[in-house]
CSV table of C-alpha atoms in Angstrom, one decimal:
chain,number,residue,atom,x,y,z
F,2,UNK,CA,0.0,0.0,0.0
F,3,UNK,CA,1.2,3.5,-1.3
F,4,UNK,CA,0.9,6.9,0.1
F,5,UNK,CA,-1.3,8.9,-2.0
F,6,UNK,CA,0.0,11.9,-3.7
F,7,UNK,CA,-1.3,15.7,-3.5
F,8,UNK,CA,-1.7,16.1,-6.9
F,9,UNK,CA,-4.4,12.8,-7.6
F,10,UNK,CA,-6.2,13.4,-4.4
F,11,UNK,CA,-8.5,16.6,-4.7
F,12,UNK,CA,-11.8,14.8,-3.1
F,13,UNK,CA,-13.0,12.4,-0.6
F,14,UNK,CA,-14.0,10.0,-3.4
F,15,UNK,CA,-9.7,9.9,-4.5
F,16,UNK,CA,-9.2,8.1,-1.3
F,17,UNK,CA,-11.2,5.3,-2.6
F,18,UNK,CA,-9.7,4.3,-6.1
F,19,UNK,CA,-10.4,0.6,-7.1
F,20,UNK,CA,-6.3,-0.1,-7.1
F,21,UNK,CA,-6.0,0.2,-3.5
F,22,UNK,CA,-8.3,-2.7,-3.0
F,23,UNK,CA,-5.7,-5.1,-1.1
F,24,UNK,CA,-5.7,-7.3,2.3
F,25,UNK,CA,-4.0,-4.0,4.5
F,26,UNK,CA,-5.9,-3.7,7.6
F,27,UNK,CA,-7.6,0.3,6.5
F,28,UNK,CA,-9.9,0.7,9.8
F,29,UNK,CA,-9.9,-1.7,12.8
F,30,UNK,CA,-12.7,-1.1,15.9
F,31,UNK,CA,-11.2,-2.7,18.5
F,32,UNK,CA,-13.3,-4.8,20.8
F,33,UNK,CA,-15.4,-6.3,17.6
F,34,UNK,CA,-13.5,-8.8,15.7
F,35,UNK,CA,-16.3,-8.1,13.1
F,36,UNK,CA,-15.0,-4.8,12.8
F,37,UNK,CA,-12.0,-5.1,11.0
F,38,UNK,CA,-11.8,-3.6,7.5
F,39,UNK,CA,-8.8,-4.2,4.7
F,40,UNK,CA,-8.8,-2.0,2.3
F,41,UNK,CA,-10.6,-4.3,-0.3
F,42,UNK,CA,-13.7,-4.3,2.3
F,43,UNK,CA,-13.6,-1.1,3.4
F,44,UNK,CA,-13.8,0.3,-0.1
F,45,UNK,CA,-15.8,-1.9,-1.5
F,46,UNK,CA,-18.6,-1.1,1.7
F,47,UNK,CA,-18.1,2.5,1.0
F,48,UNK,CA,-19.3,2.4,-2.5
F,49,UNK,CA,-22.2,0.1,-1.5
F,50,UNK,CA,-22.9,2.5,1.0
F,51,UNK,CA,-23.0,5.2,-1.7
F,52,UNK,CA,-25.4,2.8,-3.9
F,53,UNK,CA,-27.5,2.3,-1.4
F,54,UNK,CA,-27.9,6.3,-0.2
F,55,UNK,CA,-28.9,7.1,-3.5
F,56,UNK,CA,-31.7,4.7,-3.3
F,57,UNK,CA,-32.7,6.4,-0.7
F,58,UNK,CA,-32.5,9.5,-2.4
F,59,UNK,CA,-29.0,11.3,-1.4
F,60,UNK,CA,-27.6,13.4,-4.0
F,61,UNK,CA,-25.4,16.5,-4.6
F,62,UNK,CA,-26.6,19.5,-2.1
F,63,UNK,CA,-28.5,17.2,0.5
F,64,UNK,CA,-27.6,16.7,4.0
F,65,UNK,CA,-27.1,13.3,5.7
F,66,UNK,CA,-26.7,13.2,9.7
F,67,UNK,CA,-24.7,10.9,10.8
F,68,UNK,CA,-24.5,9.8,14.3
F,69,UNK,CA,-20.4,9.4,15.2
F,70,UNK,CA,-19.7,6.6,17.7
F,71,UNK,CA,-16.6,5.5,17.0
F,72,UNK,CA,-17.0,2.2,15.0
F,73,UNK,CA,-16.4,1.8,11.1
F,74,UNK,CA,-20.5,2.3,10.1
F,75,UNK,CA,-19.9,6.3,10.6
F,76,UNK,CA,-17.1,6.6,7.7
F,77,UNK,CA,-18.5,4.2,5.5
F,78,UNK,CA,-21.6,6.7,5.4
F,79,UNK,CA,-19.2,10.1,5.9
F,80,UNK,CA,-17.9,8.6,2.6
F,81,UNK,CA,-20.5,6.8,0.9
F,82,UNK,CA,-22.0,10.4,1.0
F,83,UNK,CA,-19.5,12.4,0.3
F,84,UNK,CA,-19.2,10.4,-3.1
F,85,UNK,CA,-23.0,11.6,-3.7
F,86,UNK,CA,-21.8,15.0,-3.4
F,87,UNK,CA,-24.1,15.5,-0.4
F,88,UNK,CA,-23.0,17.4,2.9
F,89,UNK,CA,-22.8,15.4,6.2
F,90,UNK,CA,-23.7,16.9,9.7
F,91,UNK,CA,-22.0,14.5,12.4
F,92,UNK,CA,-23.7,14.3,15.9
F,93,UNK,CA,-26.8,16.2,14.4
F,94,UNK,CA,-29.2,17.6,16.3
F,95,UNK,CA,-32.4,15.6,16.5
F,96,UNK,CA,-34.9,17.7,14.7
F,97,UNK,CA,-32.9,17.9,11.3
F,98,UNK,CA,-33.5,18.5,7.2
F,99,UNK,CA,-31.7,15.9,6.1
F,100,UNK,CA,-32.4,13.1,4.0
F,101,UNK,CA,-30.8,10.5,5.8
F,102,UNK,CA,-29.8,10.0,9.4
F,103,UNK,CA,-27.7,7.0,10.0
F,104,UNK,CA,-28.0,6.2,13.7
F,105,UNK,CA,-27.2,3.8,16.2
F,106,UNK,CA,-30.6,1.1,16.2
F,107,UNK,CA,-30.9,2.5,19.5
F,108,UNK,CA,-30.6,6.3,18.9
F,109,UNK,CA,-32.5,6.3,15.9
F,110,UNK,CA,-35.9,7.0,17.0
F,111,UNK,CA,-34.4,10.2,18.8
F,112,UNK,CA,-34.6,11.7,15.2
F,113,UNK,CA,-37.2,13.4,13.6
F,114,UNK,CA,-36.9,14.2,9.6
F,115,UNK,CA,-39.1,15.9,7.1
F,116,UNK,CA,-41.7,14.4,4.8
F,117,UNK,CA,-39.0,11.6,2.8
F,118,UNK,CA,-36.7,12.0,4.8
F,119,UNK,CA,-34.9,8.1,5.7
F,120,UNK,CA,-33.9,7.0,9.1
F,121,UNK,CA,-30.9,3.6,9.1
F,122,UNK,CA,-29.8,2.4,11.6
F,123,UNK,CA,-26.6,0.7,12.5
F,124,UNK,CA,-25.6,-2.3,15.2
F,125,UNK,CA,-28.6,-4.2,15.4
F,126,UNK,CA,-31.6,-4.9,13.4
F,127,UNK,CA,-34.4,-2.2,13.7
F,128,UNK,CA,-37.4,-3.7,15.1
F,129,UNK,CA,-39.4,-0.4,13.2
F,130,UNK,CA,-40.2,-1.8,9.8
F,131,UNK,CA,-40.2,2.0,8.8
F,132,UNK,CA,-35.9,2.0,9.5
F,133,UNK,CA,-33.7,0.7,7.2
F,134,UNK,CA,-30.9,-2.1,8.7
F,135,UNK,CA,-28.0,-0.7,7.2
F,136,UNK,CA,-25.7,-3.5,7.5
F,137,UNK,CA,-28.7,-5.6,5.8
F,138,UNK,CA,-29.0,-3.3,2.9
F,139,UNK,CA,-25.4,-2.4,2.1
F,140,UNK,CA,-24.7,-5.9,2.1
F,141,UNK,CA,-26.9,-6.6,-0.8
F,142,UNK,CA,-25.9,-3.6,-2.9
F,143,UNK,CA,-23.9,-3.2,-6.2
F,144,UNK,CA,-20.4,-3.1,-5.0
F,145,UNK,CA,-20.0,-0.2,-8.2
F,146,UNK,CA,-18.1,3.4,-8.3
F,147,UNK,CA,-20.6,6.0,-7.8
F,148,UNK,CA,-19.7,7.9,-11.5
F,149,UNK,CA,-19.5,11.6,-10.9
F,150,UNK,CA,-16.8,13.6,-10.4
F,151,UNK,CA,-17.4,16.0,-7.8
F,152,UNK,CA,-15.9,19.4,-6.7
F,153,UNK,CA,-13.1,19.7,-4.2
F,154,UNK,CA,-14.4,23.1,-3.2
F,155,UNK,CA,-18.2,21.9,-2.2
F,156,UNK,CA,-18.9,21.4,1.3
F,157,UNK,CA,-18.6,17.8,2.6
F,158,UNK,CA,-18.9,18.5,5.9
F,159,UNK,CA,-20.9,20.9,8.0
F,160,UNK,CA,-21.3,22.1,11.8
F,161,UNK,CA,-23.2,24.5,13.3
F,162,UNK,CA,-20.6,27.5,12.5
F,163,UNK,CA,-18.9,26.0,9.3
F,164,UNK,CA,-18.8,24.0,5.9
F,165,UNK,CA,-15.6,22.0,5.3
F,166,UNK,CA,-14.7,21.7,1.8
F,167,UNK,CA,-12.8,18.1,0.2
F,168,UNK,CA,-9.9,20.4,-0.4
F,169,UNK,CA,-10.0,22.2,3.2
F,170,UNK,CA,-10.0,18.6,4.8
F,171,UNK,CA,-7.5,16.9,2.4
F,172,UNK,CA,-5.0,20.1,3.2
F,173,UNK,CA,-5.1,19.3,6.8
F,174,UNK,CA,-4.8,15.4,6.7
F,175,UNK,CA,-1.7,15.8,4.1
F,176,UNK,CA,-0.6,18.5,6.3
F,177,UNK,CA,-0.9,15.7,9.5
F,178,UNK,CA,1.1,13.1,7.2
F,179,UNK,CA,4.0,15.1,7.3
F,180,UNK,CA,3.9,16.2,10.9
F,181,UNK,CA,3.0,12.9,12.0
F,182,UNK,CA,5.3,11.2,8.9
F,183,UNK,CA,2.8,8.7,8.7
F,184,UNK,CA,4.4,5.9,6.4
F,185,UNK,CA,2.3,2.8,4.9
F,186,UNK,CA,1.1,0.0,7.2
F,187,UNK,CA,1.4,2.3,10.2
F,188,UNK,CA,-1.7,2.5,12.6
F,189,UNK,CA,-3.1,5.7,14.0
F,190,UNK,CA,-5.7,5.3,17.2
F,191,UNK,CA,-8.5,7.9,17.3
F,192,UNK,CA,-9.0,9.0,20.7
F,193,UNK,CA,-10.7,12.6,19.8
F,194,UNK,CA,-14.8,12.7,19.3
F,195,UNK,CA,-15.2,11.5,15.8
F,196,UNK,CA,-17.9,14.7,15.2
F,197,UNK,CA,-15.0,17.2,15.6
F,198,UNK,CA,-14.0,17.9,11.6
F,199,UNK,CA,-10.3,17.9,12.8
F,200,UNK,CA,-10.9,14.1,14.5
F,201,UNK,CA,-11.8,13.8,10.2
F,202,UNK,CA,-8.9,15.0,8.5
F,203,UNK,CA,-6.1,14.2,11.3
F,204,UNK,CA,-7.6,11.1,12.0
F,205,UNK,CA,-9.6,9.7,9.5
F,206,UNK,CA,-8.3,10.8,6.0
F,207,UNK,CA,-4.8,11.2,6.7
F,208,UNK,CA,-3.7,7.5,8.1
F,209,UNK,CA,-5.8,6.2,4.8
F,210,UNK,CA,-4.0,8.6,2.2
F,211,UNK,CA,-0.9,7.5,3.9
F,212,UNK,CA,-1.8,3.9,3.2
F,213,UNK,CA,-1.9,2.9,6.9
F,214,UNK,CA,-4.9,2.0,9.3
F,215,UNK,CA,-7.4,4.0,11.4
F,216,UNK,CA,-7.8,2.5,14.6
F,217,UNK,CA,-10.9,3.1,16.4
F,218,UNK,CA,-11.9,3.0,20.8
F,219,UNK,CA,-8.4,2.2,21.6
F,220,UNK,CA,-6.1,3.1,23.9
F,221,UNK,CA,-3.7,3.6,21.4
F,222,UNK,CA,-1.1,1.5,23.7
F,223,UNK,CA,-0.5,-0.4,20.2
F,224,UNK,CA,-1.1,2.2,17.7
F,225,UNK,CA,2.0,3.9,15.9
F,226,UNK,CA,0.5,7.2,16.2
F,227,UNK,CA,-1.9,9.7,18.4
F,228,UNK,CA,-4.9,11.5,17.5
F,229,UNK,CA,-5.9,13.0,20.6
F,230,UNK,CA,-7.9,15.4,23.0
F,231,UNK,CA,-6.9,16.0,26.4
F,232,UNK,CA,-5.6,12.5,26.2
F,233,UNK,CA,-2.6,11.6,27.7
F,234,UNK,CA,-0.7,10.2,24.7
F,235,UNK,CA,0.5,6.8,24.9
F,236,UNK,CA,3.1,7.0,22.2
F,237,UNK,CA,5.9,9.0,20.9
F,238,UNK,CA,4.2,10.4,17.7
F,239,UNK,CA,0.8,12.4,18.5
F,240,UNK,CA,-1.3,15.4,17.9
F,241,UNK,CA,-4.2,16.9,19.7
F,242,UNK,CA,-7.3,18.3,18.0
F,243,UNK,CA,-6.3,21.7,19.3
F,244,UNK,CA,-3.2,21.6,17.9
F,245,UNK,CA,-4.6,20.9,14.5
F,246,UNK,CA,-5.6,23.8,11.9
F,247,UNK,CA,-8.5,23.3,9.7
């Protein structure tokens, strides 16, 4: 697995090119042996997970809410929409126009969405036949590119005071490679809250454009590197969130 170069990465989607497929652990939750994605899975969910949003009627301009616990479901969606073009709100707030919230089974009901708007859930099958099982449904979807090209200067990711651009979020997790020099193979553990954009690019995007592995609920007493937030590191090589410009 090869680091990814600035000059063919200009949107979430790049992260995901069908060459990368390979058996390199890409996103591990630890705890859940079921959670362990190589990059041939992980890719190949993310485009299912992209399939199946447009199904469900997620396109360019849209929002999707996504509820950020930290275990793999989250980033498949954060990247199965971002290759719709739609914006995603992390941690939303539970009265939102979006239209899709993907949810903890548990959680889901919390949410209320406009008229067609779609509710998933993740962890468990729904007993609601009204939410979608997203486990169930990306598992049966075309594992196929989602074809458009989008623009690296359209909001992927939004909070209450700002949009985050591809290109604004690709800048900072290239800019954490180097910092971190992140080399292939080389695992980072997230210990900041996955809803904070900067938990995104440091911790998300930039281990997988440096061809190593996000790792997920750890301790990070195995990991090569550090994402944290008032954390006390547990290895040599780490940055917190507030350290991070975005």
């Amino acid at each position: 697995m090869e680091r990814l170069d600035e000059d063919t990465v200009r949107t979430l989607g790049d992260l995901l090119p069908r060459e990368r497929r390979s058996g390199a652990v890409a996103v591990r939750a630890d705890g859940d042996t079921d959670h362990v994605y190589t990059y041939q899975r992980f890719l190949t969910t993310a485009w299912k997970t992209g399939n199946f949003f447009r199904h469900l009627g997620v396109r360019e301009g849209v929002t999707v809410g996504i509820v950020a616990e930290p275990r793999p479901q989250p980033l498949l969606g954060l990247f199965g929409a971002a290759l719709l073009g739609a914006q995603v709100r992390l941690d939303p707030p539970e009265a939102i126009d979006a239209r899709v919230v993907l949810a903890p089974t548990d959680r889901i009901d919390l949410y209320e969405l406009p008229p067609g708007g779609q509710r998933v859930g993740y962890g468990a099958n729904p007993n609601e036949p009204t939410v979608r099982y997203f486990e169930e449904n990306v598992w049966s979807e075309n594992p196929t590119v989602p074809p458009e090209d989008r623009d690296p200067g359209a909001a992927v990711l939004v909070t209450d005071d700002a949009a985050y651009s591809h290109e604004r979020l690709l800048r900072t997790a290239f800019d954490t490679v180097d910092r971190l020099s992140l080399a292939p193979g080389e695992m980072v553990a997230v210990r900041a809250p996955l809803a904070d954009p900067r938990t995104v690019a440091a911790g998300v995007l930039a281990p997988l454009l440096a061809g190593g592995a996000v790792q997920l609920g750890a301790d990070g007493s195995d990991a090569d590197a550090e994402i944290v937030a008032d954390e006390e590191p547990a290895t040599d090589r780490w940055l917190d969130i507030s350290d991070i410009d975005l």
